[in-house]
Amino acid sequence: MATVELRFSALPEHVRTARLVAAAVARRAGVDEAVLDEVRLAVGEACTRAVGLHQHVGITAPVKVSLIEEEKQFSIEVGDEAPHAVPTDIEAGTAGLPVTEDPEGEDEMGLAVISGLVDDVQVKTGESGGLIRMSWPTPPLA
């Protein structure tokens, strides 16, 4: 299992870099070319959500992105350290997406966009932060 880790200050200008790195690593991992735009968009949404949560709460910790190459799948985890009022453990497509404490609905909208782009999404939140895990199929490792 190969993993690339990326940490960046919770600033919107760093989201583009995260998208580019994610697409490059996904391509190297064997994710289908036709899906790379979806990878970029989903990572952009997840990172924008994490940056927004950090800025909203005033957290200076970096946003964490892990790009994980496993046998037959490529996964991306985007983590934030913003406390969430109601812990969730959701898999999109099975139980829907969580309702959050975001008054403008931006958080919920971002999660809806991600679930529309990625078939395999898991969202976990709690008092110490949240994690979005997105996965795409790849050819078996040689």
C-alpha positions as a Python dict, from the first residue, in 0.01 Angstrom:
ca = {
    (1, 'M'): (0, 0, 0),
    (2, 'A'): (149, 334, -111),
    (3, 'T'): (36, 655, 55),
    (4, 'V'): (107, 1017, -27),
    (5, 'E'): (23, 1266, 246),
    (6, 'L'): (-41, 1635, 190),
    (7, 'R'): (-98, 1899, 457),
    (8, 'F'): (-179, 2258, 379),
    (9, 'S'): (-281, 2574, 560),
    (10, 'A'): (-657, 2620, 565),
    (11, 'L'): (-654, 2878, 286),
    (12, 'P'): (-866, 2859, -32),
    (13, 'E'): (-566, 2918, -258),
    (14, 'H'): (-417, 2582, -156),
    (15, 'V'): (-721, 2380, -270),
    (16, 'R'): (-610, 2399, -635),
    (17, 'T'): (-274, 2244, -545),
    (18, 'A'): (-448, 1961, -360),
    (19, 'R'): (-665, 1893, -669),
    (20, 'L'): (-362, 1881, -898),
    (21, 'V'): (-165, 1650, -668),
    (22, 'A'): (-467, 1419, -623),
    (23, 'A'): (-520, 1390, -999),
    (24, 'A'): (-151, 1317, -1062),
    (25, 'V'): (-136, 1046, -795),
    (26, 'A'): (-470, 899, -910),
    (27, 'R'): (-339, 878, -1267),
    (28, 'R'): (-22, 704, -1147),
    (29, 'A'): (-235, 462, -942),
    (30, 'G'): (-428, 360, -1254),
    (31, 'V'): (-758, 540, -1204),
    (32, 'D'): (-939, 552, -1540),
    (33, 'E'): (-862, 871, -1738),
    (34, 'A'): (-1236, 933, -1783),
    (35, 'V'): (-1276, 958, -1404),
    (36, 'L'): (-986, 1198, -1331),
    (37, 'D'): (-1207, 1508, -1365),
    (38, 'E'): (-1441, 1360, -1104),
    (39, 'V'): (-1143, 1297, -875),
    (40, 'R'): (-1031, 1660, -913),
    (41, 'L'): (-1380, 1797, -850),
    (42, 'A'): (-1448, 1571, -551),
    (43, 'V'): (-1113, 1655, -389),
    (44, 'G'): (-1176, 2023, -453),
    (45, 'E'): (-1516, 2004, -282),
    (46, 'A'): (-1381, 1806, 15),
    (47, 'C'): (-1084, 2040, 62),
    (48, 'T'): (-1299, 2353, 22),
    (49, 'R'): (-1533, 2212, 288),
    (50, 'A'): (-1242, 2144, 526),
    (51, 'V'): (-1093, 2490, 468),
    (52, 'G'): (-1432, 2650, 531),
    (53, 'L'): (-1485, 2457, 853),
    (54, 'H'): (-1137, 2550, 980),
    (55, 'Q'): (-1187, 2917, 896),
    (56, 'H'): (-1539, 2925, 1043),
    (57, 'V'): (-1418, 2789, 1377),
    (58, 'G'): (-1080, 2966, 1373),
    (59, 'I'): (-864, 2653, 1364),
    (60, 'T'): (-506, 2710, 1250),
    (61, 'A'): (-419, 2341, 1210),
    (62, 'P'): (-356, 2225, 852),
    (63, 'V'): (-604, 2037, 638),
    (64, 'K'): (-484, 1679, 584),
    (65, 'V'): (-515, 1485, 260),
    (66, 'S'): (-405, 1121, 225),
    (67, 'L'): (-384, 961, -119),
    (68, 'I'): (-386, 583, -71),
    (69, 'E'): (-306, 330, -341),
    (70, 'E'): (-436, -15, -248),
    (71, 'E'): (-495, -332, -443),
    (72, 'K'): (-789, -273, -678),
    (73, 'Q'): (-872, 74, -540),
    (74, 'F'): (-743, 426, -494),
    (75, 'S'): (-871, 625, -196),
    (76, 'I'): (-847, 984, -88),
    (77, 'E'): (-908, 1094, 270),
    (78, 'V'): (-961, 1461, 352),
    (79, 'G'): (-954, 1540, 722),
    (80, 'D'): (-1044, 1848, 919),
    (81, 'E'): (-1008, 1926, 1289),
    (82, 'A'): (-1330, 2124, 1327),
    (83, 'P'): (-1556, 1994, 1604),
    (84, 'H'): (-1893, 1871, 1478),
    (85, 'A'): (-2194, 1902, 1709),
    (86, 'V'): (-2347, 1570, 1608),
    (87, 'P'): (-2112, 1278, 1536),
    (88, 'T'): (-2189, 1092, 1214),
    (89, 'D'): (-2068, 780, 1045),
    (90, 'I'): (-2232, 776, 703),
    (91, 'E'): (-2175, 591, 380),
    (92, 'A'): (-2330, 778, 88),
    (93, 'G'): (-2584, 581, -106),
    (94, 'T'): (-2682, 367, 192),
    (95, 'A'): (-2811, 605, 457),
    (96, 'G'): (-2797, 946, 290),
    (97, 'L'): (-2576, 1232, 397),
    (98, 'P'): (-2560, 1394, 739),
    (99, 'V'): (-2740, 1710, 831),
    (100, 'T'): (-2484, 1948, 975),
    (101, 'E'): (-2482, 2255, 1190),
    (102, 'D'): (-2385, 2477, 893),
    (103, 'P'): (-2651, 2751, 884),
    (104, 'E'): (-2594, 2844, 517),
    (105, 'G'): (-2613, 2482, 401),
    (106, 'E'): (-2276, 2503, 223),
    (107, 'D'): (-2140, 2202, 411),
    (108, 'E'): (-2440, 1988, 319),
    (109, 'M'): (-2426, 2110, -44),
    (110, 'G'): (-2056, 2018, -70),
    (111, 'L'): (-2127, 1669, 62),
    (112, 'A'): (-2412, 1630, -187),
    (113, 'V'): (-2181, 1727, -475),
    (114, 'I'): (-1917, 1479, -356),
    (115, 'S'): (-2171, 1196, -330),
    (116, 'G'): (-2287, 1277, -683),
    (117, 'L'): (-1932, 1248, -816),
    (118, 'V'): (-1809, 946, -620),
    (119, 'D'): (-1989, 615, -578),
    (120, 'D'): (-1791, 508, -270),
    (121, 'V'): (-1797, 787, -7),
    (122, 'Q'): (-1777, 765, 370),
    (123, 'V'): (-1822, 1066, 599),
    (124, 'K'): (-1723, 1050, 965),
    (125, 'T'): (-1747, 1342, 1205),
    (126, 'G'): (-1703, 1391, 1576),
    (127, 'E'): (-1585, 1630, 1843),
    (128, 'S'): (-1223, 1614, 1722),
    (129, 'G'): (-1295, 1667, 1352),
    (130, 'G'): (-1418, 1499, 1040),
    (131, 'L'): (-1297, 1273, 763),
    (132, 'I'): (-1426, 1220, 411),
    (133, 'R'): (-1300, 902, 243),
    (134, 'M'): (-1358, 864, -131),
    (135, 'S'): (-1256, 557, -332),
    (136, 'W'): (-1228, 465, -699),
    (137, 'P'): (-1152, 127, -859),
    (138, 'T'): (-812, 59, -1018),
    (139, 'P'): (-664, -236, -1204),
    (140, 'P'): (-502, -498, -977),
    (141, 'L'): (-144, -420, -873),
    (142, 'A'): (118, -608, -1072),
}
